[in-house]
Tab-separated table of C-alpha atoms in Angstrom:
chain	number	residue	atom	x	y	z
A	16	UNK	CA	-32.450	40.748	-33.505
A	17	UNK	CA	-32.971	43.729	-35.814
A	18	UNK	CA	-32.612	42.879	-39.464
A	19	UNK	CA	-32.029	44.870	-42.616
A	20	UNK	CA	-34.909	46.606	-44.398
A	21	UNK	CA	-35.927	45.621	-47.916
A	22	UNK	CA	-39.088	46.445	-49.879
A	23	UNK	CA	-41.344	43.368	-49.873
A	24	UNK	CA	-41.900	43.368	-53.614
A	25	UNK	CA	-40.731	44.881	-56.886
A	26	UNK	CA	-42.287	44.356	-60.317
A	27	UNK	CA	-40.593	45.156	-63.615
A	28	UNK	CA	-41.063	44.260	-67.243
A	29	UNK	CA	-39.055	41.831	-69.321
A	30	UNK	CA	-35.665	43.268	-70.402
A	31	UNK	CA	-36.082	46.199	-68.024
A	32	UNK	CA	-33.787	47.103	-65.126
A	33	UNK	CA	-34.658	46.495	-61.482
A	34	UNK	CA	-32.901	48.075	-58.533
A	35	UNK	CA	-33.447	46.483	-55.146
A	36	UNK	CA	-32.519	48.332	-51.981
A	37	UNK	CA	-31.403	47.304	-48.516
A	38	UNK	CA	-31.180	49.692	-45.583
A	39	UNK	CA	-29.282	49.093	-42.389
A	40	UNK	CA	-27.145	51.145	-40.044
A	41	UNK	CA	-23.516	51.896	-39.275
A	42	UNK	CA	-23.137	48.606	-37.386
A	43	UNK	CA	-23.919	46.510	-40.426
A	44	UNK	CA	-24.438	47.862	-43.960
A	45	UNK	CA	-22.558	51.091	-43.306
A	46	UNK	CA	-19.319	49.537	-42.158
A	47	UNK	CA	-19.471	45.823	-42.900
A	48	UNK	CA	-19.528	44.064	-46.234
A	49	UNK	CA	-22.941	43.397	-47.735
A	50	UNK	CA	-23.968	40.292	-49.619
A	51	UNK	CA	-26.912	39.628	-51.903
A	52	UNK	CA	-28.509	36.224	-52.340
A	53	UNK	CA	-31.115	34.912	-54.752
A	54	UNK	CA	-33.588	32.209	-53.812
A	55	UNK	CA	-35.978	30.469	-56.134
A	56	UNK	CA	-39.017	28.783	-54.643
A	57	UNK	CA	-38.136	25.446	-53.100
A	58	UNK	CA	-34.382	25.902	-53.472
A	59	UNK	CA	-31.590	27.042	-51.151
A	60	UNK	CA	-30.219	30.570	-51.536
A	61	UNK	CA	-27.408	31.372	-53.953
A	62	UNK	CA	-24.800	34.086	-53.492
A	63	UNK	CA	-24.952	36.828	-56.133
A	64	UNK	CA	-22.582	39.354	-54.605
A	65	UNK	CA	-20.333	39.558	-51.559
A	66	UNK	CA	-18.374	42.255	-49.771
A	67	UNK	CA	-20.530	45.035	-51.256
A	68	UNK	CA	-19.835	44.666	-54.948
A	69	UNK	CA	-17.941	41.467	-55.698
A	70	UNK	CA	-19.509	38.963	-58.025
A	71	UNK	CA	-18.698	35.253	-57.563
A	72	UNK	CA	-17.546	33.411	-60.642
A	73	UNK	CA	-20.418	32.140	-62.709
A	74	UNK	CA	-22.780	34.953	-61.765
A	75	UNK	CA	-24.059	36.942	-64.722
A	76	UNK	CA	-22.735	40.456	-65.267
A	77	UNK	CA	-26.382	41.531	-65.342
A	78	UNK	CA	-26.200	41.481	-61.540
A	79	UNK	CA	-24.288	44.337	-59.942
A	80	UNK	CA	-24.230	45.578	-56.371
A	81	UNK	CA	-23.181	48.760	-54.662
A	82	UNK	CA	-23.277	50.492	-51.299
A	83	UNK	CA	-23.670	54.113	-50.290
A	84	UNK	CA	-23.706	54.928	-46.612
A	85	UNK	CA	-26.177	52.681	-44.821
A	86	UNK	CA	-27.954	51.609	-47.998
A	87	UNK	CA	-26.951	48.834	-50.354
A	88	UNK	CA	-28.404	48.203	-53.799
A	89	UNK	CA	-28.612	45.318	-56.243
A	90	UNK	CA	-29.218	46.209	-59.875
A	91	UNK	CA	-30.396	43.606	-62.352
A	92	UNK	CA	-30.307	44.631	-65.997
A	93	UNK	CA	-32.060	43.028	-68.950
A	94	UNK	CA	-34.570	41.219	-66.756
A	95	UNK	CA	-35.292	37.634	-67.753
A	96	UNK	CA	-38.091	35.303	-66.615
A	97	UNK	CA	-35.597	33.269	-64.579
A	98	UNK	CA	-34.754	36.356	-62.514
A	99	UNK	CA	-38.142	36.072	-60.834
A	100	UNK	CA	-37.160	35.062	-57.310
A	101	UNK	CA	-36.704	36.300	-53.762
A	102	UNK	CA	-33.645	38.445	-53.122
A	103	UNK	CA	-32.020	38.884	-49.718
A	104	UNK	CA	-29.351	41.250	-48.527
A	105	UNK	CA	-27.137	40.251	-45.632
A	106	UNK	CA	-24.329	41.682	-43.535
A	107	UNK	CA	-22.364	41.080	-40.400
A	108	UNK	CA	-23.605	43.241	-37.525
A	109	UNK	CA	-20.689	44.234	-35.344
A	110	UNK	CA	-22.831	45.333	-32.404
A	111	UNK	CA	-24.911	42.147	-32.343
A	112	UNK	CA	-22.050	39.810	-33.313
A	113	UNK	CA	-24.496	38.232	-35.702
A	114	UNK	CA	-25.207	37.797	-39.374
A	115	UNK	CA	-28.342	39.743	-40.262
A	116	UNK	CA	-30.598	39.310	-43.256
A	117	UNK	CA	-33.120	41.603	-44.829
A	118	UNK	CA	-36.716	40.458	-44.991
A	119	UNK	CA	-36.342	39.756	-48.695
A	120	UNK	CA	-37.724	41.320	-51.862
A	121	UNK	CA	-39.916	39.295	-54.189
A	122	UNK	CA	-39.059	40.285	-57.734
A	123	UNK	CA	-41.751	39.754	-60.322
A	124	UNK	CA	-40.837	39.934	-64.002
A	125	UNK	CA	-43.884	40.952	-66.004
B	733	UNK	CA	-18.763	18.097	-56.458
B	734	UNK	CA	-19.557	20.072	-53.340
B	735	UNK	CA	-22.253	18.561	-51.157
B	736	UNK	CA	-23.801	19.579	-47.870
B	737	UNK	CA	-26.387	17.068	-46.710
B	738	UNK	CA	-28.493	17.863	-43.671
B	739	UNK	CA	-30.287	15.223	-41.640
B	740	UNK	CA	-32.072	14.872	-38.328
B	741	UNK	CA	-35.119	17.015	-38.939
B	742	UNK	CA	-38.614	15.897	-38.106
B	743	UNK	CA	-41.630	16.433	-35.894
B	744	UNK	CA	-40.961	17.198	-32.237
B	745	UNK	CA	-43.183	18.362	-29.414
B	746	UNK	CA	-42.759	21.776	-27.804
B	747	UNK	CA	-40.053	21.592	-25.165
B	748	UNK	CA	-38.386	18.691	-26.911
B	749	UNK	CA	-34.926	18.275	-28.378
B	750	UNK	CA	-33.477	17.445	-31.754
B	751	UNK	CA	-29.976	17.142	-33.191
B	752	UNK	CA	-29.311	18.184	-36.750
B	753	UNK	CA	-26.298	16.934	-38.671
B	754	UNK	CA	-24.674	18.168	-41.852
B	755	UNK	CA	-22.271	15.998	-43.833
B	756	UNK	CA	-19.856	17.941	-46.010
B	757	UNK	CA	-17.882	16.769	-49.013
B	758	UNK	CA	-16.141	18.171	-52.061
B	759	UNK	CA	-14.372	21.048	-50.309
B	760	UNK	CA	-11.963	21.560	-47.447
B	761	UNK	CA	-14.396	21.495	-44.547
B	762	UNK	CA	-11.713	21.756	-41.875
B	763	UNK	CA	-10.681	25.251	-42.983
B	764	UNK	CA	-14.224	26.545	-43.569
B	765	UNK	CA	-16.317	28.480	-41.093
B	766	UNK	CA	-19.901	27.246	-41.159
B	767	UNK	CA	-23.379	28.429	-40.311
B	768	UNK	CA	-26.888	27.243	-39.692
B	769	UNK	CA	-29.544	29.387	-41.356
B	770	UNK	CA	-33.260	28.699	-41.076
B	771	UNK	CA	-36.376	29.663	-42.974
B	772	UNK	CA	-39.833	29.388	-41.487
B	773	UNK	CA	-42.586	28.330	-43.932
B	774	UNK	CA	-43.328	31.212	-46.280
B	775	UNK	CA	-40.881	33.513	-44.466
B	776	UNK	CA	-37.429	34.939	-45.030
B	777	UNK	CA	-33.982	33.739	-44.100
B	778	UNK	CA	-32.897	33.872	-40.460
B	779	UNK	CA	-29.324	33.281	-39.393
B	780	UNK	CA	-29.085	30.871	-36.440
B	781	UNK	CA	-25.449	30.224	-35.584
B	782	UNK	CA	-21.824	30.474	-36.758
B	783	UNK	CA	-18.798	28.364	-35.928
B	784	UNK	CA	-15.242	29.047	-37.025
B	785	UNK	CA	-13.098	26.376	-38.626
B	786	UNK	CA	-11.355	25.564	-35.343
B	787	UNK	CA	-14.539	25.866	-33.242
B	788	UNK	CA	-12.798	28.601	-31.279
B	789	UNK	CA	-15.353	31.254	-32.252
B	790	UNK	CA	-19.084	30.623	-31.977
B	791	UNK	CA	-22.000	33.008	-32.288
B	792	UNK	CA	-25.748	32.572	-31.868
B	793	UNK	CA	-28.822	34.559	-32.771
B	794	UNK	CA	-30.567	35.959	-29.708
B	795	UNK	CA	-33.635	33.874	-30.558
B	796	UNK	CA	-31.762	30.594	-29.954
B	797	UNK	CA	-29.087	31.576	-27.448
B	798	UNK	CA	-29.077	29.248	-24.468
B	799	UNK	CA	-31.196	26.648	-26.269
B	800	UNK	CA	-29.149	25.669	-29.323
B	801	UNK	CA	-25.536	24.476	-29.489
B	802	UNK	CA	-23.465	24.401	-32.653
B	803	UNK	CA	-20.503	22.066	-32.974
B	804	UNK	CA	-18.378	20.380	-35.599
B	805	UNK	CA	-16.139	17.386	-36.099
B	806	UNK	CA	-13.497	18.171	-38.708
B	807	UNK	CA	-12.291	14.566	-38.731
B	808	UNK	CA	-15.771	13.521	-39.854
B	809	UNK	CA	-16.424	16.574	-42.069
B	810	UNK	CA	-19.592	17.164	-40.106
B	811	UNK	CA	-21.487	20.079	-38.599
B	812	UNK	CA	-24.104	19.733	-35.881
B	813	UNK	CA	-26.867	21.722	-34.241
B	814	UNK	CA	-28.199	20.487	-30.925
B	815	UNK	CA	-31.595	22.061	-30.340
B	816	UNK	CA	-33.404	21.914	-27.016
B	817	UNK	CA	-36.421	23.587	-25.399
B	818	UNK	CA	-37.924	23.777	-28.862
B	819	UNK	CA	-40.788	26.168	-29.526
B	820	UNK	CA	-43.390	26.418	-32.251
B	821	UNK	CA	-41.516	29.415	-33.666
B	822	UNK	CA	-38.469	27.200	-34.268
B	823	UNK	CA	-40.428	25.429	-37.016
B	824	UNK	CA	-38.419	25.969	-40.185
B	825	UNK	CA	-36.216	24.470	-42.847
B	826	UNK	CA	-32.697	24.461	-41.426
B	827	UNK	CA	-29.865	24.983	-43.894
B	828	UNK	CA	-26.245	24.104	-43.292
B	829	UNK	CA	-24.166	26.686	-45.129
B	830	UNK	CA	-20.636	27.740	-45.783
B	831	UNK	CA	-21.529	31.395	-46.095
B	832	UNK	CA	-20.362	34.759	-44.873
B	833	UNK	CA	-21.358	38.171	-46.286
B	834	UNK	CA	-17.764	39.127	-47.062
B	835	UNK	CA	-16.564	35.819	-48.446
B	836	UNK	CA	-16.710	34.226	-51.883
B	837	UNK	CA	-17.639	30.608	-52.363
B	838	UNK	CA	-20.925	29.852	-50.654
B	839	UNK	CA	-22.274	26.346	-50.331
B	840	UNK	CA	-25.746	25.476	-49.070
B	841	UNK	CA	-27.438	22.211	-48.307
B	842	UNK	CA	-30.963	21.419	-49.423
B	843	UNK	CA	-32.221	21.882	-45.877
B	844	UNK	CA	-33.981	19.720	-43.325
B	845	UNK	CA	-37.447	20.528	-42.013
B	846	UNK	CA	-37.998	20.827	-38.284
B	847	UNK	CA	-41.609	20.986	-37.147
B	848	UNK	CA	-42.366	21.792	-33.528
B	849	UNK	CA	-45.952	20.901	-32.764
B	850	UNK	CA	-48.040	18.932	-30.317
């Protein structure tokens, strides 16, 4: 089952801004809502954003998401050490009738 | 407090079967669609299966179709995954999750490890 495409790793400095990308197609990212999840080592994932750009309560305003065409983005401002984690994008794929995930991006905060 | 507690994982031989359970509490399970999501050691997340609140709608990933069966018992606030014809590539931590990309309010269990090996 084809998944979404994410860069394997991104490194940024403390207090800098990181933008993570997620590329799909018109069956998923382009026409279905995209979610972003954060996963720290040894822990289950946590939802950061749903339906393209909606932030659940309790999620820091430093996390913002957007979508343009078949590409979704997650921007994290003012990077903190605790932001170092794996980040996954996810969407419903209408042609597969399946939830698809990206391969994940490992964010390193230098 | 919301809790999703998976159980039933363990070591199984290739070709064998295993039944995972997930006990839910702290939210209205009977009106929540649920999923199983797995993560192989050192790998990313892989969606396995979805079941609607009434069990009327069920979906499976191609990789498990015909081998895994998702079910639920709303009276017992429980979600299940019956796994058969297990393969080495099914080795993973299996998470029970109330999650959908367009929906707020995700809940995830801590996961249960399934190891398929001879």
